Amino acid sequence: MSSVTVRVNNKEYKLKGDEREEYLHTVATYVDKKIKNIMENNSKLSTAEASILTAMNLADDLFKAGHYNEKLSDEIEKLKNNKKDDNVKIEELKDELTRINAEKEQLLVKLEELKSNDDSNKKDKQIEELSAELKLKKENNKKYIDDVNRLKADNKQLKFNLQTAKYKMIDLENKYLEGQIDLAKSKKEVVKHINKK
C-alpha cells in the first residue's frame, strides 16, 4: 500500500492506496487543476463550492465515459458477430471451391478419354462441350477464389477493428477508474469543508 502527501488547492493531504505513488500524484494533480480552473473562472466561489463543482464535473466525465464504454462494448460484440459470420461464409466458399475443383478434375478426365476416342465428329463435339463447361467452371472457380480473398481481407479488417475497440475500452476503463477516484476524493474534500463550517 502506498502512502503519499499531495497538494490540492494549496492544501496538503495524505493519501493511501494500493496504487503506485506516481499514480496517486497524477490523480491529485488532475483534481488540483480541475479545482483551480473552476476557481479561476469564478473567483467568488468558496473552496467548498469549487469542490462541489469539481465533483459534478468529474461525475459528468465519469458518466460520459461509462456510456462511451457501453457503446464500445456493443460495437465489439457486433464486430465479433460479423467475424463469426465471415468465418462461416469463408468455410462455405472453401467447400464450394473444393466441389468445383473436383468437378473440374472429372471434366479433365472425360476430356482426356474423349481425345483417345476414334469417333472424330462426336469426339470434337463433346470436346467443345466439355471445354465450354470447363471454362465455365474455371470462371466460377475464380469467382469463389475472389470471394474468399475478399472475405479474408474483411475478416482481417474486422480483427483490427476489434483489437482497436478493445484498446479503447481498456483506456476508458482506466479513465473510468480515475474518475471514480477523483470523485471520491472530491466528495471527501467537500465533506471535510462542510464539517469545518
Short mmCIF file of C-alpha atoms in Angstrom, two decimals:
data_model
loop_
_atom_site.label_atom_id
_atom_site.label_comp_id
_atom_site.label_asym_id
_atom_site.label_seq_id
_atom_site.Cartn_x
_atom_site.Cartn_y
_atom_site.Cartn_z
CA MET A 1 0.00 0.00 0.00
CA SER A 2 1.35 3.44 -0.98
CA SER A 3 1.19 6.48 1.25
CA VAL A 4 1.93 9.93 -0.18
CA THR A 5 1.39 13.58 0.66
CA VAL A 6 -0.16 15.56 -2.16
CA ARG A 7 -1.12 19.18 -2.63
CA VAL A 8 -4.61 20.08 -3.85
CA ASN A 9 -5.81 23.70 -3.93
CA ASN A 10 -2.77 24.79 -1.86
CA LYS A 11 -3.53 22.31 0.94
CA GLU A 12 -1.68 19.13 1.77
CA TYR A 13 -3.48 15.80 2.03
CA LYS A 14 -2.16 12.39 2.98
CA LEU A 15 -3.34 9.69 0.58
CA LYS A 16 -3.16 5.94 0.99
CA GLY A 17 -3.93 3.46 -1.73
CA ASP A 18 -2.99 0.23 -3.47
CA GLU A 19 -1.81 2.20 -6.50
CA ARG A 20 1.73 3.40 -7.06
CA GLU A 21 2.84 6.78 -5.69
CA GLU A 22 3.18 8.23 -9.19
CA TYR A 23 -0.43 7.36 -9.89
CA LEU A 24 -1.65 8.99 -6.67
CA HIS A 25 0.32 12.13 -7.54
CA THR A 26 -1.19 12.12 -11.03
CA VAL A 27 -4.71 11.89 -9.58
CA ALA A 28 -4.03 14.71 -7.12
CA THR A 29 -2.59 16.92 -9.87
CA TYR A 30 -5.63 16.24 -12.03
CA VAL A 31 -8.06 17.22 -9.22
CA ASP A 32 -5.92 20.27 -8.37
CA LYS A 33 -6.06 21.52 -11.96
CA LYS A 34 -9.83 21.00 -12.10
CA ILE A 35 -10.44 22.94 -8.87
CA LYS A 36 -8.04 25.75 -9.84
CA ASN A 37 -9.66 26.03 -13.26
CA ILE A 38 -13.12 26.38 -11.68
CA MET A 39 -11.87 28.93 -9.12
CA GLU A 40 -10.09 30.96 -11.82
CA ASN A 41 -13.33 31.16 -13.80
CA ASN A 42 -15.25 32.36 -10.75
CA SER A 43 -13.16 33.94 -8.02
CA LYS A 44 -16.20 34.42 -5.74
CA LEU A 45 -16.57 30.68 -5.13
CA SER A 46 -15.59 29.24 -1.78
CA THR A 47 -13.34 26.20 -1.63
CA ALA A 48 -16.32 24.02 -0.73
CA GLU A 49 -18.37 25.35 -3.66
CA ALA A 50 -15.44 24.86 -6.03
CA SER A 51 -15.01 21.33 -4.69
CA ILE A 52 -18.70 20.56 -5.31
CA LEU A 53 -18.49 21.92 -8.87
CA THR A 54 -15.32 19.90 -9.44
CA ALA A 55 -17.07 16.77 -8.15
CA MET A 56 -20.00 17.48 -10.51
CA ASN A 57 -17.65 17.89 -13.48
CA LEU A 58 -15.79 14.70 -12.60
CA ALA A 59 -19.09 12.82 -12.18
CA ASP A 60 -20.18 14.12 -15.61
CA ASP A 61 -16.91 12.87 -17.15
CA LEU A 62 -17.40 9.56 -15.38
CA PHE A 63 -20.94 9.04 -16.69
CA LYS A 64 -19.94 10.03 -20.22
CA ALA A 65 -17.02 7.59 -20.11
CA GLY A 66 -19.39 4.88 -18.86
CA HIS A 67 -21.83 5.49 -21.74
CA TYR A 68 -18.99 5.50 -24.25
CA ASN A 69 -17.69 2.29 -22.69
CA GLU A 70 -21.12 0.65 -23.17
CA LYS A 71 -21.20 1.84 -26.78
CA LEU A 72 -17.75 0.36 -27.40
CA SER A 73 -18.82 -2.93 -25.77
CA ASP A 74 -21.78 -3.13 -28.15
CA GLU A 75 -19.51 -2.36 -31.10
CA ILE A 76 -17.08 -5.09 -30.03
CA GLU A 77 -19.94 -7.62 -29.81
CA LYS A 78 -21.12 -6.58 -33.27
CA LEU A 79 -17.59 -6.96 -34.68
CA LYS A 80 -17.27 -10.40 -33.07
CA ASN A 81 -20.57 -11.50 -34.65
CA ASN A 82 -19.52 -10.15 -38.06
CA LYS A 83 -16.25 -12.04 -37.75
CA LYS A 84 -18.11 -15.28 -36.97
CA ASP A 85 -20.43 -14.74 -39.96
CA ASP A 86 -17.47 -14.11 -42.25
CA ASN A 87 -15.69 -17.24 -40.99
CA VAL A 88 -18.82 -19.30 -41.78
CA LYS A 89 -19.00 -17.77 -45.28
CA ILE A 90 -15.30 -18.47 -45.86
CA GLU A 91 -15.79 -22.14 -44.89
CA GLU A 92 -18.84 -22.41 -47.18
CA LEU A 93 -16.88 -20.89 -50.07
CA LYS A 94 -13.94 -23.21 -49.42
CA ASP A 95 -16.30 -26.21 -49.57
CA GLU A 96 -17.82 -24.91 -52.81
CA LEU A 97 -14.34 -24.37 -54.22
CA THR A 98 -13.36 -27.94 -53.33
CA ARG A 99 -16.51 -29.23 -55.04
CA ILE A 100 -15.82 -27.15 -58.17
CA ASN A 101 -12.21 -28.34 -58.31
CA ALA A 102 -13.41 -31.96 -58.07
CA GLU A 103 -15.85 -31.37 -60.93
CA LYS A 104 -13.09 -29.73 -62.94
CA GLU A 105 -10.87 -32.78 -62.44
CA GLN A 106 -13.70 -35.07 -63.59
CA LEU A 107 -14.17 -32.94 -66.71
CA LEU A 108 -10.46 -33.09 -67.48
CA VAL A 109 -10.56 -36.89 -67.18
CA LYS A 110 -13.55 -37.04 -69.54
CA LEU A 111 -11.78 -34.72 -71.94
CA GLU A 112 -8.72 -36.98 -71.99
CA GLU A 113 -10.94 -40.01 -72.55
CA LEU A 114 -12.62 -38.29 -75.49
CA LYS A 115 -9.31 -37.34 -77.02
CA SER A 116 -8.43 -41.01 -77.23
CA ASN A 117 -11.84 -41.90 -78.77
CA ASP A 118 -11.97 -42.89 -82.51
CA ASP A 119 -15.25 -41.19 -83.43
CA SER A 120 -13.90 -37.84 -84.64
CA ASN A 121 -17.15 -35.80 -85.06
CA LYS A 122 -18.67 -36.97 -81.81
CA LYS A 123 -15.37 -36.51 -80.08
CA ASP A 124 -14.94 -32.92 -81.36
CA LYS A 125 -18.47 -32.00 -80.31
CA GLN A 126 -18.01 -33.49 -76.84
CA ILE A 127 -14.62 -31.83 -76.54
CA GLU A 128 -16.20 -28.46 -77.35
CA GLU A 129 -18.98 -29.04 -74.83
CA LEU A 130 -16.55 -30.12 -72.14
CA SER A 131 -14.18 -27.25 -72.95
CA ALA A 132 -17.08 -24.79 -72.59
CA GLU A 133 -18.13 -26.43 -69.33
CA LEU A 134 -14.54 -26.41 -68.12
CA LYS A 135 -14.22 -22.72 -68.99
CA LEU A 136 -17.40 -22.00 -67.03
CA LYS A 137 -16.06 -23.97 -64.05
CA LYS A 138 -12.80 -22.01 -64.21
CA GLU A 139 -14.74 -18.73 -64.19
CA ASN A 140 -16.82 -19.91 -61.22
CA ASN A 141 -13.64 -21.09 -59.54
CA LYS A 142 -12.06 -17.65 -59.98
CA LYS A 143 -15.22 -16.00 -58.62
CA TYR A 144 -15.13 -18.16 -55.49
CA ILE A 145 -11.42 -17.52 -55.00
CA ASP A 146 -12.06 -13.76 -55.30
CA ASP A 147 -14.91 -14.04 -52.76
CA VAL A 148 -12.71 -15.99 -50.34
CA ASN A 149 -9.90 -13.42 -50.69
CA ARG A 150 -12.36 -10.54 -50.18
CA LEU A 151 -13.80 -12.17 -47.07
CA LYS A 152 -10.32 -12.85 -45.73
CA ALA A 153 -9.47 -9.15 -46.17
CA ASP A 154 -12.75 -8.17 -44.48
CA ASN A 155 -12.00 -10.61 -41.67
CA LYS A 156 -8.53 -9.11 -41.22
CA GLN A 157 -10.05 -5.61 -41.03
CA LEU A 158 -12.64 -6.82 -38.50
CA LYS A 159 -9.86 -8.30 -36.36
CA PHE A 160 -8.04 -4.96 -36.47
CA ASN A 161 -11.23 -3.04 -35.59
CA LEU A 162 -11.91 -5.47 -32.75
CA GLN A 163 -8.40 -5.02 -31.33
CA THR A 164 -8.70 -1.21 -31.64
CA ALA A 165 -12.04 -1.26 -29.83
CA LYS A 166 -10.53 -3.42 -27.07
CA TYR A 167 -7.71 -0.90 -26.56
CA LYS A 168 -10.25 1.94 -26.46
CA MET A 169 -12.26 0.01 -23.88
CA ILE A 170 -9.18 -0.57 -21.70
CA ASP A 171 -8.35 3.15 -21.93
CA LEU A 172 -11.92 4.07 -20.98
CA GLU A 173 -11.89 1.64 -18.07
CA ASN A 174 -8.71 3.34 -16.82
CA LYS A 175 -10.32 6.77 -17.22
CA TYR A 176 -13.45 5.47 -15.52
CA LEU A 177 -11.39 4.27 -12.53
CA GLU A 178 -9.53 7.59 -12.42
CA GLY A 179 -12.86 9.39 -12.50
CA GLN A 180 -14.17 7.28 -9.61
CA ILE A 181 -11.05 8.07 -7.56
CA ASP A 182 -11.31 11.79 -8.40
CA LEU A 183 -14.99 11.81 -7.50
CA ALA A 184 -14.35 10.05 -4.17
CA LYS A 185 -11.59 12.49 -3.29
CA SER A 186 -13.70 15.50 -4.24
CA LYS A 187 -16.56 14.16 -2.12
CA LYS A 188 -14.15 13.68 0.78
CA GLU A 189 -12.90 17.25 0.41
CA VAL A 190 -16.47 18.61 0.24
CA VAL A 191 -17.42 16.67 3.38
CA LYS A 192 -14.27 17.93 5.10
CA HIS A 193 -15.10 21.56 4.24
CA ILE A 194 -18.72 21.14 5.26
CA ASN A 195 -17.65 19.65 8.60
CA LYS A 196 -15.30 22.60 9.19
CA LYS A 197 -18.23 25.02 8.93
#
